[in-house]
Amino acid sequence: MKKPDIFEFYRRLAESNPAPETELEFVNPYTLLVAVALSAQATDVGVNKATRALFAKVTTPRQMLDLGEEGLKQHIKTIGLFNTKAKNVIAAARILVDEFGGEIPHEREKLETLPGVGRKTANVVLNVAFGEPTIAVDTHIFRVSNRTGLAPGKNPLEVELKLEKSTPEPFVTHAHHWLILHGRYICKARTPECWHCPVADLCAYKPKTPAPKTKSNAAAAAH
């Protein structure tokens, strides 16, 4: 995608949603970190259901340690891989208390030293909690970037670096959310909803999906 088209791509997404936000519910940077770690291979809706009661009690690493691994499991047992995730969240809480004074570090490298926190999770925390211009490439962003031609790449890191390089400055802070939401609700994996996509004419995807036939359309075609 050429530079003018990239600018227009983001401009249109921004126009339809000027202030996008994460769909994960959180109270502070620590609970955001926990929520993002729990969301791996799980839906935001499922994570939110599990964490509402949890975050009513636990908002700091110290409180998480006091809750303990078994106590945490009772809250998150509806989430996939909850045993491993509980172990990681407790281990991360221990490191945050012992090495970071209970505070969430602002550096990606330090965040990635925490169990269960990879580059994607670190980027989400940096972007959402601290306003850093990071882009966390999940399956939605990877798909949108490749399918549209916005930032094609063979792996998430390649796509991330291309997006960071090509995203115009006015859009860097919210680019992450615009792309995720676009992939989640319009540029879907199996059947992209091209018929009402605001950037369809800028997109390199050729077999554009037509609008589904309604009963009135079908009746008109029959006549």
JSON list of C-alpha atoms in Angstrom, two decimals:
[
{"chain": "A", "resi": 1, "resn": "MET", "atom": "CA", "xyz": [0.00, 0.00, 0.00]},
{"chain": "A", "resi": 2, "resn": "LYS", "atom": "CA", "xyz": [1.35, 3.43, -0.96]},
{"chain": "A", "resi": 3, "resn": "LYS", "atom": "CA", "xyz": [1.92, 6.19, 1.59]},
{"chain": "A", "resi": 4, "resn": "PRO", "atom": "CA", "xyz": [-1.09, 8.34, 0.61]},
{"chain": "A", "resi": 5, "resn": "ASP", "atom": "CA", "xyz": [-3.34, 5.26, 0.79]},
{"chain": "A", "resi": 6, "resn": "ILE", "atom": "CA", "xyz": [-1.94, 4.28, 4.19]},
{"chain": "A", "resi": 7, "resn": "PHE", "atom": "CA", "xyz": [-2.74, 7.76, 5.52]},
{"chain": "A", "resi": 8, "resn": "GLU", "atom": "CA", "xyz": [-6.26, 7.58, 4.07]},
{"chain": "A", "resi": 9, "resn": "PHE", "atom": "CA", "xyz": [-6.70, 4.04, 5.48]},
{"chain": "A", "resi": 10, "resn": "TYR", "atom": "CA", "xyz": [-6.07, 5.22, 9.03]},
{"chain": "A", "resi": 11, "resn": "ARG", "atom": "CA", "xyz": [-7.94, 8.51, 8.52]},
{"chain": "A", "resi": 12, "resn": "ARG", "atom": "CA", "xyz": [-11.13, 6.64, 7.68]},
{"chain": "A", "resi": 13, "resn": "LEU", "atom": "CA", "xyz": [-10.78, 4.22, 10.60]},
{"chain": "A", "resi": 14, "resn": "ALA", "atom": "CA", "xyz": [-10.16, 7.20, 12.88]},
{"chain": "A", "resi": 15, "resn": "GLU", "atom": "CA", "xyz": [-13.18, 9.04, 11.49]},
{"chain": "A", "resi": 16, "resn": "SER", "atom": "CA", "xyz": [-15.50, 6.15, 12.32]},
{"chain": "A", "resi": 17, "resn": "ASN", "atom": "CA", "xyz": [-13.99, 5.62, 15.80]},
{"chain": "A", "resi": 18, "resn": "PRO", "atom": "CA", "xyz": [-12.02, 8.68, 17.02]},
{"chain": "A", "resi": 19, "resn": "ALA", "atom": "CA", "xyz": [-11.11, 7.32, 20.47]},
{"chain": "A", "resi": 20, "resn": "PRO", "atom": "CA", "xyz": [-10.83, 3.52, 20.34]},
{"chain": "A", "resi": 21, "resn": "GLU", "atom": "CA", "xyz": [-10.23, 1.58, 23.55]},
{"chain": "A", "resi": 22, "resn": "THR", "atom": "CA", "xyz": [-9.33, -1.94, 24.51]},
{"chain": "A", "resi": 23, "resn": "GLU", "atom": "CA", "xyz": [-12.32, -4.21, 25.11]},
{"chain": "A", "resi": 24, "resn": "LEU", "atom": "CA", "xyz": [-10.57, -5.79, 28.08]},
{"chain": "A", "resi": 25, "resn": "GLU", "atom": "CA", "xyz": [-11.77, -4.45, 31.42]},
{"chain": "A", "resi": 26, "resn": "PHE", "atom": "CA", "xyz": [-9.11, -3.28, 33.87]},
{"chain": "A", "resi": 27, "resn": "VAL", "atom": "CA", "xyz": [-8.62, -0.97, 36.85]},
{"chain": "A", "resi": 28, "resn": "ASN", "atom": "CA", "xyz": [-4.97, 0.07, 36.60]},
{"chain": "A", "resi": 29, "resn": "PRO", "atom": "CA", "xyz": [-1.76, -0.92, 34.76]},
{"chain": "A", "resi": 30, "resn": "TYR", "atom": "CA", "xyz": [-1.35, -4.07, 36.89]},
{"chain": "A", "resi": 31, "resn": "THR", "atom": "CA", "xyz": [-4.84, -5.40, 36.27]},
{"chain": "A", "resi": 32, "resn": "LEU", "atom": "CA", "xyz": [-4.39, -4.59, 32.56]},
{"chain": "A", "resi": 33, "resn": "LEU", "atom": "CA", "xyz": [-1.22, -6.71, 32.55]},
{"chain": "A", "resi": 34, "resn": "VAL", "atom": "CA", "xyz": [-3.10, -9.59, 34.18]},
{"chain": "A", "resi": 35, "resn": "ALA", "atom": "CA", "xyz": [-6.07, -9.28, 31.82]},
{"chain": "A", "resi": 36, "resn": "VAL", "atom": "CA", "xyz": [-3.88, -9.27, 28.71]},
{"chain": "A", "resi": 37, "resn": "ALA", "atom": "CA", "xyz": [-1.89, -12.27, 29.96]},
{"chain": "A", "resi": 38, "resn": "LEU", "atom": "CA", "xyz": [-5.15, -14.15, 30.60]},
{"chain": "A", "resi": 39, "resn": "SER", "atom": "CA", "xyz": [-6.51, -13.25, 27.14]},
{"chain": "A", "resi": 40, "resn": "ALA", "atom": "CA", "xyz": [-4.02, -15.44, 25.24]},
{"chain": "A", "resi": 41, "resn": "GLN", "atom": "CA", "xyz": [-6.08, -17.98, 23.25]},
{"chain": "A", "resi": 42, "resn": "ALA", "atom": "CA", "xyz": [-9.23, -16.65, 24.92]},
{"chain": "A", "resi": 43, "resn": "THR", "atom": "CA", "xyz": [-11.84, -14.01, 24.08]},
{"chain": "A", "resi": 44, "resn": "ASP", "atom": "CA", "xyz": [-11.98, -10.61, 25.72]},
{"chain": "A", "resi": 45, "resn": "VAL", "atom": "CA", "xyz": [-15.61, -11.32, 26.66]},
{"chain": "A", "resi": 46, "resn": "GLY", "atom": "CA", "xyz": [-14.61, -14.52, 28.47]},
{"chain": "A", "resi": 47, "resn": "VAL", "atom": "CA", "xyz": [-11.73, -12.83, 30.27]},
{"chain": "A", "resi": 48, "resn": "ASN", "atom": "CA", "xyz": [-13.93, -9.91, 31.38]},
{"chain": "A", "resi": 49, "resn": "LYS", "atom": "CA", "xyz": [-16.50, -12.31, 32.86]},
{"chain": "A", "resi": 50, "resn": "ALA", "atom": "CA", "xyz": [-13.79, -14.00, 34.90]},
{"chain": "A", "resi": 51, "resn": "THR", "atom": "CA", "xyz": [-11.94, -10.89, 36.03]},
{"chain": "A", "resi": 52, "resn": "ARG", "atom": "CA", "xyz": [-14.82, -8.67, 37.21]},
{"chain": "A", "resi": 53, "resn": "ALA", "atom": "CA", "xyz": [-15.02, -10.36, 40.60]},
{"chain": "A", "resi": 54, "resn": "LEU", "atom": "CA", "xyz": [-11.24, -10.85, 40.69]},
{"chain": "A", "resi": 55, "resn": "PHE", "atom": "CA", "xyz": [-10.43, -7.17, 40.13]},
{"chain": "A", "resi": 56, "resn": "ALA", "atom": "CA", "xyz": [-13.01, -6.16, 42.73]},
{"chain": "A", "resi": 57, "resn": "LYS", "atom": "CA", "xyz": [-10.68, -7.84, 45.26]},
{"chain": "A", "resi": 58, "resn": "VAL", "atom": "CA", "xyz": [-7.23, -7.74, 43.64]},
{"chain": "A", "resi": 59, "resn": "THR", "atom": "CA", "xyz": [-5.63, -4.65, 42.10]},
{"chain": "A", "resi": 60, "resn": "THR", "atom": "CA", "xyz": [-1.95, -5.00, 43.13]},
{"chain": "A", "resi": 61, "resn": "PRO", "atom": "CA", "xyz": [0.73, -7.68, 42.84]},
{"chain": "A", "resi": 62, "resn": "ARG", "atom": "CA", "xyz": [0.82, -7.97, 46.66]},
{"chain": "A", "resi": 63, "resn": "GLN", "atom": "CA", "xyz": [-2.92, -8.65, 46.80]},
{"chain": "A", "resi": 64, "resn": "MET", "atom": "CA", "xyz": [-2.48, -11.26, 44.08]},
{"chain": "A", "resi": 65, "resn": "LEU", "atom": "CA", "xyz": [0.15, -13.02, 46.15]},
{"chain": "A", "resi": 66, "resn": "ASP", "atom": "CA", "xyz": [-2.17, -12.91, 49.16]},
{"chain": "A", "resi": 67, "resn": "LEU", "atom": "CA", "xyz": [-4.93, -14.49, 47.05]},
{"chain": "A", "resi": 68, "resn": "GLY", "atom": "CA", "xyz": [-2.57, -17.28, 46.02]},
{"chain": "A", "resi": 69, "resn": "GLU", "atom": "CA", "xyz": [-2.51, -19.62, 43.07]},
{"chain": "A", "resi": 70, "resn": "GLU", "atom": "CA", "xyz": [-5.46, -21.77, 44.16]},
{"chain": "A", "resi": 71, "resn": "GLY", "atom": "CA", "xyz": [-7.55, -18.72, 44.96]},
{"chain": "A", "resi": 72, "resn": "LEU", "atom": "CA", "xyz": [-6.75, -17.26, 41.55]},
{"chain": "A", "resi": 73, "resn": "LYS", "atom": "CA", "xyz": [-7.72, -20.49, 39.80]},
{"chain": "A", "resi": 74, "resn": "GLN", "atom": "CA", "xyz": [-11.19, -20.30, 41.30]},
{"chain": "A", "resi": 75, "resn": "HIS", "atom": "CA", "xyz": [-11.68, -16.95, 39.58]},
{"chain": "A", "resi": 76, "resn": "ILE", "atom": "CA", "xyz": [-10.24, -17.86, 36.18]},
{"chain": "A", "resi": 77, "resn": "LYS", "atom": "CA", "xyz": [-11.17, -21.53, 35.78]},
{"chain": "A", "resi": 78, "resn": "THR", "atom": "CA", "xyz": [-13.54, -20.67, 32.90]},
{"chain": "A", "resi": 79, "resn": "ILE", "atom": "CA", "xyz": [-10.58, -19.38, 30.85]},
{"chain": "A", "resi": 80, "resn": "GLY", "atom": "CA", "xyz": [-8.57, -21.73, 28.66]},
{"chain": "A", "resi": 81, "resn": "LEU", "atom": "CA", "xyz": [-5.18, -22.86, 30.01]},
{"chain": "A", "resi": 82, "resn": "PHE", "atom": "CA", "xyz": [-6.12, -21.44, 33.42]},
{"chain": "A", "resi": 83, "resn": "ASN", "atom": "CA", "xyz": [-3.71, -23.66, 35.37]},
{"chain": "A", "resi": 84, "resn": "THR", "atom": "CA", "xyz": [-0.66, -22.42, 33.47]},
{"chain": "A", "resi": 85, "resn": "LYS", "atom": "CA", "xyz": [-1.93, -18.85, 33.46]},
{"chain": "A", "resi": 86, "resn": "ALA", "atom": "CA", "xyz": [-2.51, -18.89, 37.23]},
{"chain": "A", "resi": 87, "resn": "LYS", "atom": "CA", "xyz": [1.02, -20.14, 37.81]},
{"chain": "A", "resi": 88, "resn": "ASN", "atom": "CA", "xyz": [2.45, -17.39, 35.57]},
{"chain": "A", "resi": 89, "resn": "VAL", "atom": "CA", "xyz": [0.35, -14.59, 37.11]},
{"chain": "A", "resi": 90, "resn": "ILE", "atom": "CA", "xyz": [1.46, -15.54, 40.62]},
{"chain": "A", "resi": 91, "resn": "ALA", "atom": "CA", "xyz": [5.11, -15.86, 39.55]},
{"chain": "A", "resi": 92, "resn": "ALA", "atom": "CA", "xyz": [4.92, -12.48, 37.82]},
{"chain": "A", "resi": 93, "resn": "ALA", "atom": "CA", "xyz": [3.37, -10.91, 40.92]},
{"chain": "A", "resi": 94, "resn": "ARG", "atom": "CA", "xyz": [6.27, -12.22, 43.00]},
{"chain": "A", "resi": 95, "resn": "ILE", "atom": "CA", "xyz": [8.83, -10.64, 40.65]},
{"chain": "A", "resi": 96, "resn": "LEU", "atom": "CA", "xyz": [6.91, -7.35, 40.55]},
{"chain": "A", "resi": 97, "resn": "VAL", "atom": "CA", "xyz": [6.91, -7.19, 44.36]},
{"chain": "A", "resi": 98, "resn": "ASP", "atom": "CA", "xyz": [10.50, -8.35, 44.85]},
{"chain": "A", "resi": 99, "resn": "GLU", "atom": "CA", "xyz": [12.22, -6.57, 41.95]},
{"chain": "A", "resi": 100, "resn": "PHE", "atom": "CA", "xyz": [10.02, -3.65, 40.92]},
{"chain": "A", "resi": 101, "resn": "GLY", "atom": "CA", "xyz": [8.51, -2.46, 44.18]},
{"chain": "A", "resi": 102, "resn": "GLY", "atom": "CA", "xyz": [5.05, -3.59, 43.11]},
{"chain": "A", "resi": 103, "resn": "GLU", "atom": "CA", "xyz": [5.08, -1.19, 40.14]},
{"chain": "A", "resi": 104, "resn": "ILE", "atom": "CA", "xyz": [4.66, -2.07, 36.45]},
{"chain": "A", "resi": 105, "resn": "PRO", "atom": "CA", "xyz": [7.88, -1.28, 34.54]},
{"chain": "A", "resi": 106, "resn": "HIS", "atom": "CA", "xyz": [7.58, 1.04, 31.54]},
{"chain": "A", "resi": 107, "resn": "GLU", "atom": "CA", "xyz": [10.17, -0.79, 29.44]},
{"chain": "A", "resi": 108, "resn": "ARG", "atom": "CA", "xyz": [9.33, -3.66, 27.08]},
{"chain": "A", "resi": 109, "resn": "GLU", "atom": "CA", "xyz": [12.51, -5.56, 27.98]},
{"chain": "A", "resi": 110, "resn": "LYS", "atom": "CA", "xyz": [11.65, -5.51, 31.69]},
{"chain": "A", "resi": 111, "resn": "LEU", "atom": "CA", "xyz": [8.02, -6.45, 31.08]},
{"chain": "A", "resi": 112, "resn": "GLU", "atom": "CA", "xyz": [9.16, -9.43, 29.01]},
{"chain": "A", "resi": 113, "resn": "THR", "atom": "CA", "xyz": [11.10, -10.81, 31.99]},
{"chain": "A", "resi": 114, "resn": "LEU", "atom": "CA", "xyz": [7.76, -11.54, 33.68]},
{"chain": "A", "resi": 115, "resn": "PRO", "atom": "CA", "xyz": [6.39, -15.10, 33.32]},
{"chain": "A", "resi": 116, "resn": "GLY", "atom": "CA", "xyz": [3.58, -15.28, 30.77]},
{"chain": "A", "resi": 117, "resn": "VAL", "atom": "CA", "xyz": [4.42, -11.87, 29.30]},
{"chain": "A", "resi": 118, "resn": "GLY", "atom": "CA", "xyz": [5.67, -11.92, 25.72]},
{"chain": "A", "resi": 119, "resn": "ARG", "atom": "CA", "xyz": [6.28, -9.09, 23.28]},
{"chain": "A", "resi": 120, "resn": "LYS", "atom": "CA", "xyz": [2.59, -8.81, 22.34]},
{"chain": "A", "resi": 121, "resn": "THR", "atom": "CA", "xyz": [1.41, -8.50, 25.96]},
{"chain": "A", "resi": 122, "resn": "ALA", "atom": "CA", "xyz": [4.19, -6.01, 26.75]},
{"chain": "A", "resi": 123, "resn": "ASN", "atom": "CA", "xyz": [3.21, -3.89, 23.74]},
{"chain": "A", "resi": 124, "resn": "VAL", "atom": "CA", "xyz": [-0.44, -3.79, 24.80]},
{"chain": "A", "resi": 125, "resn": "VAL", "atom": "CA", "xyz": [0.49, -2.65, 28.32]},
{"chain": "A", "resi": 126, "resn": "LEU", "atom": "CA", "xyz": [2.88, 0.00, 27.01]},
{"chain": "A", "resi": 127, "resn": "ASN", "atom": "CA", "xyz": [0.27, 1.32, 24.59]},
{"chain": "A", "resi": 128, "resn": "VAL", "atom": "CA", "xyz": [-2.87, 1.20, 26.72]},
{"chain": "A", "resi": 129, "resn": "ALA", "atom": "CA", "xyz": [-1.45, 1.95, 30.18]},
{"chain": "A", "resi": 130, "resn": "PHE", "atom": "CA", "xyz": [1.35, 4.34, 29.26]},
{"chain": "A", "resi": 131, "resn": "GLY", "atom": "CA", "xyz": [0.39, 5.75, 25.84]},
{"chain": "A", "resi": 132, "resn": "GLU", "atom": "CA", "xyz": [3.46, 4.42, 24.07]},
{"chain": "A", "resi": 133, "resn": "PRO", "atom": "CA", "xyz": [3.18, 4.15, 20.25]},
{"chain": "A", "resi": 134, "resn": "THR", "atom": "CA", "xyz": [3.53, 0.37, 20.25]},
{"chain": "A", "resi": 135, "resn": "ILE", "atom": "CA", "xyz": [1.58, -2.06, 18.08]},
{"chain": "A", "resi": 136, "resn": "ALA", "atom": "CA", "xyz": [0.81, -5.50, 19.46]},
{"chain": "A", "resi": 137, "resn": "VAL", "atom": "CA", "xyz": [0.35, -7.82, 16.49]},
{"chain": "A", "resi": 138, "resn": "ASP", "atom": "CA", "xyz": [-2.30, -10.41, 17.32]},
{"chain": "A", "resi": 139, "resn": "THR", "atom": "CA", "xyz": [-4.09, -12.67, 14.82]},
{"chain": "A", "resi": 140, "resn": "HIS", "atom": "CA", "xyz": [-6.46, -9.86, 13.81]},
{"chain": "A", "resi": 141, "resn": "ILE", "atom": "CA", "xyz": [-3.71, -7.32, 13.07]},
{"chain": "A", "resi": 142, "resn": "PHE", "atom": "CA", "xyz": [-1.58, -9.95, 11.32]},
{"chain": "A", "resi": 143, "resn": "ARG", "atom": "CA", "xyz": [-4.51, -10.85, 9.07]},
{"chain": "A", "resi": 144, "resn": "VAL", "atom": "CA", "xyz": [-5.56, -7.27, 8.31]},
{"chain": "A", "resi": 145, "resn": "SER", "atom": "CA", "xyz": [-1.99, -6.17, 7.57]},
{"chain": "A", "resi": 146, "resn": "ASN", "atom": "CA", "xyz": [-1.41, -9.02, 5.13]},
{"chain": "A", "resi": 147, "resn": "ARG", "atom": "CA", "xyz": [-4.84, -9.18, 3.53]},
{"chain": "A", "resi": 148, "resn": "THR", "atom": "CA", "xyz": [-5.14, -5.45, 2.84]},
{"chain": "A", "resi": 149, "resn": "GLY", "atom": "CA", "xyz": [-1.50, -4.95, 1.86]},
{"chain": "A", "resi": 150, "resn": "LEU", "atom": "CA", "xyz": [-1.06, -2.42, 4.66]},
{"chain": "A", "resi": 151, "resn": "ALA", "atom": "CA", "xyz": [2.04, -4.13, 6.07]},
{"chain": "A", "resi": 152, "resn": "PRO", "atom": "CA", "xyz": [2.58, -7.64, 4.69]},
{"chain": "A", "resi": 153, "resn": "GLY", "atom": "CA", "xyz": [4.90, -9.90, 6.67]},
{"chain": "A", "resi": 154, "resn": "LYS", "atom": "CA", "xyz": [5.66, -13.57, 7.28]},
{"chain": "A", "resi": 155, "resn": "ASN", "atom": "CA", "xyz": [5.48, -13.35, 11.06]},
{"chain": "A", "resi": 156, "resn": "PRO", "atom": "CA", "xyz": [4.09, -11.01, 13.76]},
{"chain": "A", "resi": 157, "resn": "LEU", "atom": "CA", "xyz": [7.43, -9.29, 14.42]},
{"chain": "A", "resi": 158, "resn": "GLU", "atom": "CA", "xyz": [7.93, -8.50, 10.74]},
{"chain": "A", "resi": 159, "resn": "VAL", "atom": "CA", "xyz": [4.43, -7.04, 10.53]},
{"chain": "A", "resi": 160, "resn": "GLU", "atom": "CA", "xyz": [4.94, -5.07, 13.75]},
{"chain": "A", "resi": 161, "resn": "LEU", "atom": "CA", "xyz": [8.15, -3.46, 12.51]},
{"chain": "A", "resi": 162, "resn": "LYS", "atom": "CA", "xyz": [6.57, -2.59, 9.16]},
{"chain": "A", "resi": 163, "resn": "LEU", "atom": "CA", "xyz": [3.55, -1.04, 10.86]},
{"chain": "A", "resi": 164, "resn": "GLU", "atom": "CA", "xyz": [5.74, 1.00, 13.20]},
{"chain": "A", "resi": 165, "resn": "LYS", "atom": "CA", "xyz": [7.69, 2.29, 10.21]},
{"chain": "A", "resi": 166, "resn": "SER", "atom": "CA", "xyz": [4.74, 3.01, 7.91]},
{"chain": "A", "resi": 167, "resn": "THR", "atom": "CA", "xyz": [2.01, 4.28, 10.27]},
{"chain": "A", "resi": 168, "resn": "PRO", "atom": "CA", "xyz": [1.71, 8.08, 9.95]},
{"chain": "A", "resi": 169, "resn": "GLU", "atom": "CA", "xyz": [2.54, 9.99, 13.14]},
{"chain": "A", "resi": 170, "resn": "PRO", "atom": "CA", "xyz": [-1.00, 11.30, 13.83]},
{"chain": "A", "resi": 171, "resn": "PHE", "atom": "CA", "xyz": [-2.28, 7.74, 14.06]},
{"chain": "A", "resi": 172, "resn": "VAL", "atom": "CA", "xyz": [0.47, 5.85, 15.92]},
{"chain": "A", "resi": 173, "resn": "THR", "atom": "CA", "xyz": [-1.09, 5.95, 19.39]},
{"chain": "A", "resi": 174, "resn": "HIS", "atom": "CA", "xyz": [-4.40, 4.35, 18.37]},
{"chain": "A", "resi": 175, "resn": "ALA", "atom": "CA", "xyz": [-3.27, 2.28, 15.35]},
{"chain": "A", "resi": 176, "resn": "HIS", "atom": "CA", "xyz": [-3.19, -0.88, 17.47]},
{"chain": "A", "resi": 177, "resn": "HIS", "atom": "CA", "xyz": [-6.86, -0.58, 18.45]},
{"chain": "A", "resi": 178, "resn": "TRP", "atom": "CA", "xyz": [-8.16, 0.50, 15.06]},
{"chain": "A", "resi": 179, "resn": "LEU", "atom": "CA", "xyz": [-6.57, -2.51, 13.38]},
{"chain": "A", "resi": 180, "resn": "ILE", "atom": "CA", "xyz": [-7.72, -5.01, 16.03]},
{"chain": "A", "resi": 181, "resn": "LEU", "atom": "CA", "xyz": [-11.31, -3.75, 15.97]},
{"chain": "A", "resi": 182, "resn": "HIS", "atom": "CA", "xyz": [-11.33, -3.67, 12.17]},
{"chain": "A", "resi": 183, "resn": "GLY", "atom": "CA", "xyz": [-10.17, -7.29, 12.10]},
{"chain": "A", "resi": 184, "resn": "ARG", "atom": "CA", "xyz": [-12.56, -8.37, 14.83]},
{"chain": "A", "resi": 185, "resn": "TYR", "atom": "CA", "xyz": [-15.74, -6.85, 13.40]},
{"chain": "A", "resi": 186, "resn": "ILE", "atom": "CA", "xyz": [-15.26, -6.24, 9.65]},
{"chain": "A", "resi": 187, "resn": "CYS", "atom": "CA", "xyz": [-12.16, -7.88, 8.18]},
{"chain": "A", "resi": 188, "resn": "LYS", "atom": "CA", "xyz": [-13.04, -11.22, 9.76]},
{"chain": "A", "resi": 189, "resn": "ALA", "atom": "CA", "xyz": [-11.01, -14.37, 9.21]},
{"chain": "A", "resi": 190, "resn": "ARG", "atom": "CA", "xyz": [-13.47, -16.57, 7.33]},
{"chain": "A", "resi": 191, "resn": "THR", "atom": "CA", "xyz": [-15.75, -14.07, 5.66]},
{"chain": "A", "resi": 192, "resn": "PRO", "atom": "CA", "xyz": [-14.61, -10.43, 5.62]},
{"chain": "A", "resi": 193, "resn": "GLU", "atom": "CA", "xyz": [-17.55, -8.06, 5.46]},
{"chain": "A", "resi": 194, "resn": "CYS", "atom": "CA", "xyz": [-16.22, -6.08, 2.50]},
{"chain": "A", "resi": 195, "resn": "TRP", "atom": "CA", "xyz": [-19.64, -4.70, 1.57]},
{"chain": "A", "resi": 196, "resn": "HIS", "atom": "CA", "xyz": [-19.58, -2.24, 4.45]},
{"chain": "A", "resi": 197, "resn": "CYS", "atom": "CA", "xyz": [-15.83, -1.84, 4.94]},
{"chain": "A", "resi": 198, "resn": "PRO", "atom": "CA", "xyz": [-14.77, 1.84, 5.04]},
{"chain": "A", "resi": 199, "resn": "VAL", "atom": "CA", "xyz": [-11.41, 1.07, 3.40]},
{"chain": "A", "resi": 200, "resn": "ALA", "atom": "CA", "xyz": [-12.46, -1.54, 0.81]},
{"chain": "A", "resi": 201, "resn": "ASP", "atom": "CA", "xyz": [-11.31, 0.56, -2.15]},
{"chain": "A", "resi": 202, "resn": "LEU", "atom": "CA", "xyz": [-7.79, 0.88, -0.65]},
{"chain": "A", "resi": 203, "resn": "CYS", "atom": "CA", "xyz": [-7.49, -2.83, 0.10]},
{"chain": "A", "resi": 204, "resn": "ALA", "atom": "CA", "xyz": [-5.51, -5.33, -1.99]},
{"chain": "A", "resi": 205, "resn": "TYR", "atom": "CA", "xyz": [-7.87, -8.23, -1.19]},
{"chain": "A", "resi": 206, "resn": "LYS", "atom": "CA", "xyz": [-9.41, -9.21, -4.53]},
{"chain": "A", "resi": 207, "resn": "PRO", "atom": "CA", "xyz": [-12.34, -11.56, -3.95]},
{"chain": "A", "resi": 208, "resn": "LYS", "atom": "CA", "xyz": [-14.36, -8.85, -2.17]},
{"chain": "A", "resi": 209, "resn": "THR", "atom": "CA", "xyz": [-17.26, -10.36, -0.25]},
{"chain": "A", "resi": 210, "resn": "PRO", "atom": "CA", "xyz": [-20.64, -9.16, -1.58]},
{"chain": "A", "resi": 211, "resn": "ALA", "atom": "CA", "xyz": [-23.46, -8.14, 0.72]},
{"chain": "A", "resi": 212, "resn": "PRO", "atom": "CA", "xyz": [-25.56, -11.11, 1.88]},
{"chain": "A", "resi": 213, "resn": "LYS", "atom": "CA", "xyz": [-28.83, -11.50, 0.02]},
{"chain": "A", "resi": 214, "resn": "THR", "atom": "CA", "xyz": [-31.86, -10.42, 1.99]},
{"chain": "A", "resi": 215, "resn": "LYS", "atom": "CA", "xyz": [-35.34, -11.83, 1.40]},
{"chain": "A", "resi": 216, "resn": "SER", "atom": "CA", "xyz": [-36.39, -8.65, -0.41]},
{"chain": "A", "resi": 217, "resn": "ASN", "atom": "CA", "xyz": [-33.33, -8.79, -2.65]},
{"chain": "A", "resi": 218, "resn": "ALA", "atom": "CA", "xyz": [-33.93, -12.43, -3.45]},
{"chain": "A", "resi": 219, "resn": "ALA", "atom": "CA", "xyz": [-37.60, -11.75, -4.28]},
{"chain": "A", "resi": 220, "resn": "ALA", "atom": "CA", "xyz": [-36.64, -8.88, -6.56]},
{"chain": "A", "resi": 221, "resn": "ALA", "atom": "CA", "xyz": [-34.10, -11.09, -8.35]},
{"chain": "A", "resi": 222, "resn": "ALA", "atom": "CA", "xyz": [-36.76, -13.78, -8.86]},
{"chain": "A", "resi": 223, "resn": "HIS", "atom": "CA", "xyz": [-38.98, -11.31, -10.69]}
]
